[in-house]
Amino acid sequence: MSNKICCIVCAGEFKGLDKNLLADNFVIAADGGLKYLNEAGIIPNLLVGDFDSINEHNVSCEVIRLKKEKDETDTLVCIQEGIKRGYNQFYIFCGTGGRVDHTIANIQSLIYLSKRKCIGFLFDGEQVITVASYQSELSFSKDASGYVSIFAVNGETAGVTLTGLKYSLNNAVLTAEFPLGVSNSFIGKESQIACKNGNLAVVFPLVALKHLNVNLKK
């Protein structure tokens, strides 16, 4: 994946950080996510938040202070800032666990990204959650392994095509009310996940991330 990457570290449950990924890309701390970066010895490029999760810190990076009462979550503001700065791939750490409403909000933020010709990856321990659309086709090499699940998350998703997986689909329609796509799996073949309309949440193993290629259509 050669597109520009922005890493966001949130204040949710700590489930690990990829230090190499953080070292090589633009890093934003979302409020209390700063403490995880401090513990890892990583200085963010930008700190964003209303500071309801942390006290004031003396930091050697750019700071955007937000009002406590606002429509956007801290994470969504981080995403908006990243888009403004030219990033189109977002890796979101520590954005799950703890308060389930925050996890749902972050999955909605993945939909926000998919509708803006971008893509986000929400790390949840040994799993990764992303949202694809007709503008973001996913393909995995034959070396990917483990379970992969696909869900319609925004009403009806049409033209769903799955190839190279245990269970295939051809131009199918998935709905948000029926989990048809749960517990599919990689089978040692090159595989593709695509749709023509709507959004697909895709959950796959963290170890499969290195075998993923994203085609972001212009």
PDB file of C-alpha atoms in Angstrom:
ATOM      1  CA  MET A   1       0.000   0.000   0.000  1.00  0.00           C
ATOM      2  CA  SER A   2       1.774   3.102  -1.222  1.00  0.00           C
ATOM      3  CA  ASN A   3      -0.741   5.785  -0.269  1.00  0.00           C
ATOM      4  CA  LYS A   4      -0.013   8.343   2.454  1.00  0.00           C
ATOM      5  CA  ILE A   5      -0.692   6.962   5.940  1.00  0.00           C
ATOM      6  CA  CYS A   6      -1.895   8.805   9.024  1.00  0.00           C
ATOM      7  CA  CYS A   7      -1.826   6.946  12.357  1.00  0.00           C
ATOM      8  CA  ILE A   8      -4.287   7.936  15.098  1.00  0.00           C
ATOM      9  CA  VAL A   9      -3.873   6.721  18.675  1.00  0.00           C
ATOM     10  CA  CYS A  10      -7.102   6.932  20.689  1.00  0.00           C
ATOM     11  CA  ALA A  11      -7.901   6.634  24.403  1.00  0.00           C
ATOM     12  CA  GLY A  12      -9.770   3.318  24.258  1.00  0.00           C
ATOM     13  CA  GLU A  13      -8.533  -0.016  25.561  1.00  0.00           C
ATOM     14  CA  PHE A  14      -4.834  -0.588  24.943  1.00  0.00           C
ATOM     15  CA  LYS A  15      -4.348  -3.521  22.582  1.00  0.00           C
ATOM     16  CA  GLY A  16      -0.877  -2.781  21.315  1.00  0.00           C
ATOM     17  CA  LEU A  17       0.867  -0.322  19.011  1.00  0.00           C
ATOM     18  CA  ASP A  18       2.909  -0.937  15.883  1.00  0.00           C
ATOM     19  CA  LYS A  19       6.001   1.120  16.690  1.00  0.00           C
ATOM     20  CA  ASN A  20       7.501   0.706  13.225  1.00  0.00           C
ATOM     21  CA  LEU A  21       4.322   1.943  11.586  1.00  0.00           C
ATOM     22  CA  LEU A  22       4.108   4.887  13.968  1.00  0.00           C
ATOM     23  CA  ALA A  23       7.761   5.775  13.417  1.00  0.00           C
ATOM     24  CA  ASP A  24       7.398   5.931   9.644  1.00  0.00           C
ATOM     25  CA  ASN A  25       4.139   7.900   9.311  1.00  0.00           C
ATOM     26  CA  PHE A  26       2.252  10.978  10.514  1.00  0.00           C
ATOM     27  CA  VAL A  27       0.972  10.386  14.061  1.00  0.00           C
ATOM     28  CA  ILE A  28      -1.969  12.087  15.764  1.00  0.00           C
ATOM     29  CA  ALA A  29      -2.781  11.576  19.456  1.00  0.00           C
ATOM     30  CA  ALA A  30      -6.510  11.735  20.111  1.00  0.00           C
ATOM     31  CA  ASP A  31      -6.775  13.188  23.618  1.00  0.00           C
ATOM     32  CA  GLY A  32      -5.976  10.412  26.139  1.00  0.00           C
ATOM     33  CA  GLY A  33      -4.182   8.424  23.446  1.00  0.00           C
ATOM     34  CA  LEU A  34      -1.199  10.624  24.277  1.00  0.00           C
ATOM     35  CA  LYS A  35      -0.492   8.541  27.394  1.00  0.00           C
ATOM     36  CA  TYR A  36      -0.035   5.401  25.284  1.00  0.00           C
ATOM     37  CA  LEU A  37       2.400   7.232  23.022  1.00  0.00           C
ATOM     38  CA  ASN A  38       4.278   8.611  26.023  1.00  0.00           C
ATOM     39  CA  GLU A  39       4.614   5.103  27.452  1.00  0.00           C
ATOM     40  CA  ALA A  40       5.953   3.897  24.097  1.00  0.00           C
ATOM     41  CA  GLY A  41       8.417   6.785  23.869  1.00  0.00           C
ATOM     42  CA  ILE A  42       6.811   8.154  20.698  1.00  0.00           C
ATOM     43  CA  ILE A  43       6.268  11.885  20.157  1.00  0.00           C
ATOM     44  CA  PRO A  44       3.172  12.577  18.019  1.00  0.00           C
ATOM     45  CA  ASN A  45       3.137  15.096  15.208  1.00  0.00           C
ATOM     46  CA  LEU A  46      -0.207  16.448  16.404  1.00  0.00           C
ATOM     47  CA  LEU A  47      -2.286  16.318  19.599  1.00  0.00           C
ATOM     48  CA  VAL A  48      -6.062  16.793  19.259  1.00  0.00           C
ATOM     49  CA  GLY A  49      -8.622  16.758  22.046  1.00  0.00           C
ATOM     50  CA  ASP A  50     -10.880  18.401  24.556  1.00  0.00           C
ATOM     51  CA  PHE A  51      -8.633  17.038  27.309  1.00  0.00           C
ATOM     52  CA  ASP A  52     -11.396  15.187  29.149  1.00  0.00           C
ATOM     53  CA  SER A  53      -9.202  12.060  29.297  1.00  0.00           C
ATOM     54  CA  ILE A  54      -5.879  13.669  30.247  1.00  0.00           C
ATOM     55  CA  ASN A  55      -4.587  16.691  32.134  1.00  0.00           C
ATOM     56  CA  GLU A  56      -2.740  19.476  30.400  1.00  0.00           C
ATOM     57  CA  HIS A  57       0.623  18.312  29.066  1.00  0.00           C
ATOM     58  CA  ASN A  58       3.688  20.116  27.935  1.00  0.00           C
ATOM     59  CA  VAL A  59       4.147  18.573  24.514  1.00  0.00           C
ATOM     60  CA  SER A  60       6.627  19.344  21.759  1.00  0.00           C
ATOM     61  CA  CYS A  61       4.138  19.051  18.912  1.00  0.00           C
ATOM     62  CA  GLU A  62       1.275  20.936  17.336  1.00  0.00           C
ATOM     63  CA  VAL A  63      -1.848  21.032  19.537  1.00  0.00           C
ATOM     64  CA  ILE A  64      -5.472  21.531  18.513  1.00  0.00           C
ATOM     65  CA  ARG A  65      -7.695  22.159  21.527  1.00  0.00           C
ATOM     66  CA  LEU A  66     -11.384  21.347  21.131  1.00  0.00           C
ATOM     67  CA  LYS A  67     -14.480  22.425  23.019  1.00  0.00           C
ATOM     68  CA  LYS A  68     -15.845  19.785  25.393  1.00  0.00           C
ATOM     69  CA  GLU A  69     -19.323  20.161  23.906  1.00  0.00           C
ATOM     70  CA  LYS A  70     -19.162  19.409  20.185  1.00  0.00           C
ATOM     71  CA  ASP A  71     -20.776  17.238  17.527  1.00  0.00           C
ATOM     72  CA  GLU A  72     -17.621  15.420  16.365  1.00  0.00           C
ATOM     73  CA  THR A  73     -15.708  12.864  18.412  1.00  0.00           C
ATOM     74  CA  ASP A  74     -12.030  13.543  19.035  1.00  0.00           C
ATOM     75  CA  THR A  75     -11.188  10.703  16.647  1.00  0.00           C
ATOM     76  CA  LEU A  76     -13.340  12.129  13.870  1.00  0.00           C
ATOM     77  CA  VAL A  77     -11.649  15.525  14.227  1.00  0.00           C
ATOM     78  CA  CYS A  78      -8.294  13.738  13.935  1.00  0.00           C
ATOM     79  CA  ILE A  79      -9.524  12.097  10.732  1.00  0.00           C
ATOM     80  CA  GLN A  80     -10.717  15.431   9.344  1.00  0.00           C
ATOM     81  CA  GLU A  81      -7.342  16.995  10.124  1.00  0.00           C
ATOM     82  CA  GLY A  82      -5.555  14.100   8.425  1.00  0.00           C
ATOM     83  CA  ILE A  83      -7.668  14.467   5.297  1.00  0.00           C
ATOM     84  CA  LYS A  84      -6.920  18.203   5.210  1.00  0.00           C
ATOM     85  CA  ARG A  85      -3.212  17.358   5.261  1.00  0.00           C
ATOM     86  CA  GLY A  86      -3.476  15.030   2.280  1.00  0.00           C
ATOM     87  CA  TYR A  87      -3.705  11.602   3.922  1.00  0.00           C
ATOM     88  CA  ASN A  88      -5.991   8.927   2.491  1.00  0.00           C
ATOM     89  CA  GLN A  89      -5.155   5.879   4.624  1.00  0.00           C
ATOM     90  CA  PHE A  90      -5.759   5.938   8.373  1.00  0.00           C
ATOM     91  CA  TYR A  91      -4.567   3.403  10.952  1.00  0.00           C
ATOM     92  CA  ILE A  92      -6.516   3.799  14.184  1.00  0.00           C
ATOM     93  CA  PHE A  93      -5.095   2.269  17.372  1.00  0.00           C
ATOM     94  CA  CYS A  94      -6.728   1.904  20.806  1.00  0.00           C
ATOM     95  CA  GLY A  95     -10.123   2.784  19.355  1.00  0.00           C
ATOM     96  CA  THR A  96     -12.048  -0.274  20.574  1.00  0.00           C
ATOM     97  CA  GLY A  97     -12.852  -1.920  23.897  1.00  0.00           C
ATOM     98  CA  GLY A  98     -14.049  -0.162  27.023  1.00  0.00           C
ATOM     99  CA  ARG A  99     -17.098   1.912  26.078  1.00  0.00           C
ATOM    100  CA  VAL A 100     -18.921   0.136  23.260  1.00  0.00           C
ATOM    101  CA  ASP A 101     -20.457   3.437  22.101  1.00  0.00           C
ATOM    102  CA  HIS A 102     -16.964   4.722  21.311  1.00  0.00           C
ATOM    103  CA  THR A 103     -16.215   1.566  19.335  1.00  0.00           C
ATOM    104  CA  ILE A 104     -19.413   2.017  17.295  1.00  0.00           C
ATOM    105  CA  ALA A 105     -18.551   5.698  16.755  1.00  0.00           C
ATOM    106  CA  ASN A 106     -15.140   4.702  15.392  1.00  0.00           C
ATOM    107  CA  ILE A 107     -16.695   2.171  13.010  1.00  0.00           C
ATOM    108  CA  GLN A 108     -18.971   4.970  11.793  1.00  0.00           C
ATOM    109  CA  SER A 109     -15.835   7.049  11.261  1.00  0.00           C
ATOM    110  CA  LEU A 110     -14.566   4.295   8.952  1.00  0.00           C
ATOM    111  CA  ILE A 111     -17.735   4.798   6.884  1.00  0.00           C
ATOM    112  CA  TYR A 112     -17.024   8.551   6.898  1.00  0.00           C
ATOM    113  CA  LEU A 113     -13.604   7.808   5.399  1.00  0.00           C
ATOM    114  CA  SER A 114     -14.930   5.402   2.769  1.00  0.00           C
ATOM    115  CA  LYS A 115     -17.305   8.067   1.465  1.00  0.00           C
ATOM    116  CA  ARG A 116     -14.375  10.437   0.948  1.00  0.00           C
ATOM    117  CA  LYS A 117     -12.205   8.172  -1.227  1.00  0.00           C
ATOM    118  CA  CYS A 118     -10.139   7.212   1.808  1.00  0.00           C
ATOM    119  CA  ILE A 119      -9.866   4.063   3.901  1.00  0.00           C
ATOM    120  CA  GLY A 120      -9.357   3.446   7.602  1.00  0.00           C
ATOM    121  CA  PHE A 121      -8.190   0.448   9.613  1.00  0.00           C
ATOM    122  CA  LEU A 122      -9.387   0.070  13.200  1.00  0.00           C
ATOM    123  CA  PHE A 123      -7.031  -2.201  15.153  1.00  0.00           C
ATOM    124  CA  ASP A 124      -8.665  -4.475  17.723  1.00  0.00           C
ATOM    125  CA  GLY A 125      -5.976  -6.714  19.142  1.00  0.00           C
ATOM    126  CA  GLU A 126      -5.501  -9.631  16.762  1.00  0.00           C
ATOM    127  CA  GLN A 127      -8.190  -8.346  14.383  1.00  0.00           C
ATOM    128  CA  VAL A 128      -8.565  -5.379  12.059  1.00  0.00           C
ATOM    129  CA  ILE A 129     -11.808  -3.702  11.010  1.00  0.00           C
ATOM    130  CA  THR A 130     -12.102  -1.682   7.819  1.00  0.00           C
ATOM    131  CA  VAL A 131     -14.924  -0.351   5.640  1.00  0.00           C
ATOM    132  CA  ALA A 132     -14.753  -0.688   1.869  1.00  0.00           C
ATOM    133  CA  SER A 133     -16.918   0.839  -0.837  1.00  0.00           C
ATOM    134  CA  TYR A 134     -17.023   0.863  -4.635  1.00  0.00           C
ATOM    135  CA  GLN A 135     -14.082   3.274  -4.383  1.00  0.00           C
ATOM    136  CA  SER A 136     -11.891   0.977  -2.276  1.00  0.00           C
ATOM    137  CA  GLU A 137     -11.461  -2.550  -3.594  1.00  0.00           C
ATOM    138  CA  LEU A 138      -9.564  -4.954  -1.332  1.00  0.00           C
ATOM    139  CA  SER A 139      -7.374  -7.828  -2.480  1.00  0.00           C
ATOM    140  CA  PHE A 140      -5.324 -10.285  -0.436  1.00  0.00           C
ATOM    141  CA  SER A 141      -2.424 -12.415  -1.586  1.00  0.00           C
ATOM    142  CA  LYS A 142      -2.579 -16.215  -1.365  1.00  0.00           C
ATOM    143  CA  ASP A 143      -0.553 -16.033   1.860  1.00  0.00           C
ATOM    144  CA  ALA A 144      -3.415 -14.489   3.856  1.00  0.00           C
ATOM    145  CA  SER A 145      -4.940 -16.905   6.360  1.00  0.00           C
ATOM    146  CA  GLY A 146      -7.682 -17.033   8.968  1.00  0.00           C
ATOM    147  CA  TYR A 147     -11.290 -15.949   9.135  1.00  0.00           C
ATOM    148  CA  VAL A 148     -12.670 -12.936   7.294  1.00  0.00           C
ATOM    149  CA  SER A 149     -16.167 -11.543   7.792  1.00  0.00           C
ATOM    150  CA  ILE A 150     -18.051  -9.081   5.596  1.00  0.00           C
ATOM    151  CA  PHE A 151     -21.060  -7.020   6.699  1.00  0.00           C
ATOM    152  CA  ALA A 152     -23.356  -4.461   5.117  1.00  0.00           C
ATOM    153  CA  VAL A 153     -23.158  -1.559   7.573  1.00  0.00           C
ATOM    154  CA  ASN A 154     -25.027   1.228   5.863  1.00  0.00           C
ATOM    155  CA  GLY A 155     -28.385  -0.120   4.749  1.00  0.00           C
ATOM    156  CA  GLU A 156     -28.197  -2.242   1.608  1.00  0.00           C
ATOM    157  CA  THR A 157     -24.931  -3.015  -0.165  1.00  0.00           C
ATOM    158  CA  ALA A 158     -25.284  -4.085  -3.798  1.00  0.00           C
ATOM    159  CA  GLY A 159     -22.967  -5.723  -6.285  1.00  0.00           C
ATOM    160  CA  VAL A 160     -20.994  -7.579  -3.626  1.00  0.00           C
ATOM    161  CA  THR A 161     -18.383  -9.871  -5.171  1.00  0.00           C
ATOM    162  CA  LEU A 162     -16.130 -12.182  -3.173  1.00  0.00           C
ATOM    163  CA  THR A 163     -13.582 -14.305  -5.001  1.00  0.00           C
ATOM    164  CA  GLY A 164     -10.840 -16.617  -3.773  1.00  0.00           C
ATOM    165  CA  LEU A 165     -12.486 -17.172  -0.369  1.00  0.00           C
ATOM    166  CA  LYS A 166     -14.124 -20.314   1.011  1.00  0.00           C
ATOM    167  CA  TYR A 167     -17.554 -18.864   0.209  1.00  0.00           C
ATOM    168  CA  SER A 168     -17.869 -16.758  -2.938  1.00  0.00           C
ATOM    169  CA  LEU A 169     -20.473 -14.227  -4.022  1.00  0.00           C
ATOM    170  CA  ASN A 170     -21.127 -12.738  -7.444  1.00  0.00           C
ATOM    171  CA  ASN A 171     -22.950  -9.425  -7.708  1.00  0.00           C
ATOM    172  CA  ALA A 172     -24.931 -10.198  -4.545  1.00  0.00           C
ATOM    173  CA  VAL A 173     -26.911  -7.892  -2.268  1.00  0.00           C
ATOM    174  CA  LEU A 174     -26.149  -7.807   1.466  1.00  0.00           C
ATOM    175  CA  THR A 175     -28.349  -6.079   4.025  1.00  0.00           C
ATOM    176  CA  ALA A 176     -27.574  -4.712   7.475  1.00  0.00           C
ATOM    177  CA  GLU A 177     -30.265  -6.917   9.023  1.00  0.00           C
ATOM    178  CA  PHE A 178     -28.869 -10.329   8.000  1.00  0.00           C
ATOM    179  CA  PRO A 179     -25.233 -11.365   8.752  1.00  0.00           C
ATOM    180  CA  LEU A 180     -24.713 -13.541   5.678  1.00  0.00           C
ATOM    181  CA  GLY A 181     -21.019 -12.685   5.393  1.00  0.00           C
ATOM    182  CA  VAL A 182     -19.848 -13.752   8.860  1.00  0.00           C
ATOM    183  CA  SER A 183     -17.076 -16.369   9.263  1.00  0.00           C
ATOM    184  CA  ASN A 184     -15.789 -16.702   5.729  1.00  0.00           C
ATOM    185  CA  SER A 185     -12.123 -17.675   5.413  1.00  0.00           C
ATOM    186  CA  PHE A 186      -8.986 -17.415   3.315  1.00  0.00           C
ATOM    187  CA  ILE A 187      -8.099 -20.651   1.508  1.00  0.00           C
ATOM    188  CA  GLY A 188      -4.601 -20.108   0.147  1.00  0.00           C
ATOM    189  CA  LYS A 189      -5.706 -18.295  -2.996  1.00  0.00           C
ATOM    190  CA  GLU A 190      -5.545 -14.668  -4.106  1.00  0.00           C
ATOM    191  CA  SER A 191      -8.835 -13.121  -3.016  1.00  0.00           C
ATOM    192  CA  GLN A 192     -10.839  -9.971  -3.707  1.00  0.00           C
ATOM    193  CA  ILE A 193     -13.610  -8.133  -1.873  1.00  0.00           C
ATOM    194  CA  ALA A 194     -15.576  -5.523  -3.809  1.00  0.00           C
ATOM    195  CA  CYS A 195     -18.995  -3.915  -4.093  1.00  0.00           C
ATOM    196  CA  LYS A 196     -20.731  -1.585  -6.539  1.00  0.00           C
ATOM    197  CA  ASN A 197     -22.875   0.416  -4.142  1.00  0.00           C
ATOM    198  CA  GLY A 198     -22.965   0.972  -0.380  1.00  0.00           C
ATOM    199  CA  ASN A 199     -20.407   0.049   2.259  1.00  0.00           C
ATOM    200  CA  LEU A 200     -18.898  -3.192   3.511  1.00  0.00           C
ATOM    201  CA  ALA A 201     -17.335  -3.647   6.929  1.00  0.00           C
ATOM    202  CA  VAL A 202     -14.560  -6.216   6.641  1.00  0.00           C
ATOM    203  CA  VAL A 203     -13.042  -7.921   9.693  1.00  0.00           C
ATOM    204  CA  PHE A 204      -9.853  -9.908   9.179  1.00  0.00           C
ATOM    205  CA  PRO A 205      -6.803 -11.110  11.161  1.00  0.00           C
ATOM    206  CA  LEU A 206      -4.038  -8.649  11.942  1.00  0.00           C
ATOM    207  CA  VAL A 207      -1.504 -11.033  10.397  1.00  0.00           C
ATOM    208  CA  ALA A 208      -3.330 -10.746   7.052  1.00  0.00           C
ATOM    209  CA  LEU A 209      -2.764  -6.984   6.892  1.00  0.00           C
ATOM    210  CA  LYS A 210       0.684  -7.396   5.331  1.00  0.00           C
ATOM    211  CA  HIS A 211      -0.933  -9.429   2.534  1.00  0.00           C
ATOM    212  CA  LEU A 212      -3.535  -6.751   1.726  1.00  0.00           C
ATOM    213  CA  ASN A 213      -3.559  -4.411  -1.239  1.00  0.00           C
ATOM    214  CA  VAL A 214      -6.000  -1.499  -1.394  1.00  0.00           C
ATOM    215  CA  ASN A 215      -7.121  -0.015  -4.685  1.00  0.00           C
ATOM    216  CA  LEU A 216      -8.384   3.484  -3.915  1.00  0.00           C
ATOM    217  CA  LYS A 217     -10.176   4.648  -7.040  1.00  0.00           C
ATOM    218  CA  LYS A 218      -9.848   8.307  -7.925  1.00  0.00           C
TER     219      LYS A 218
END
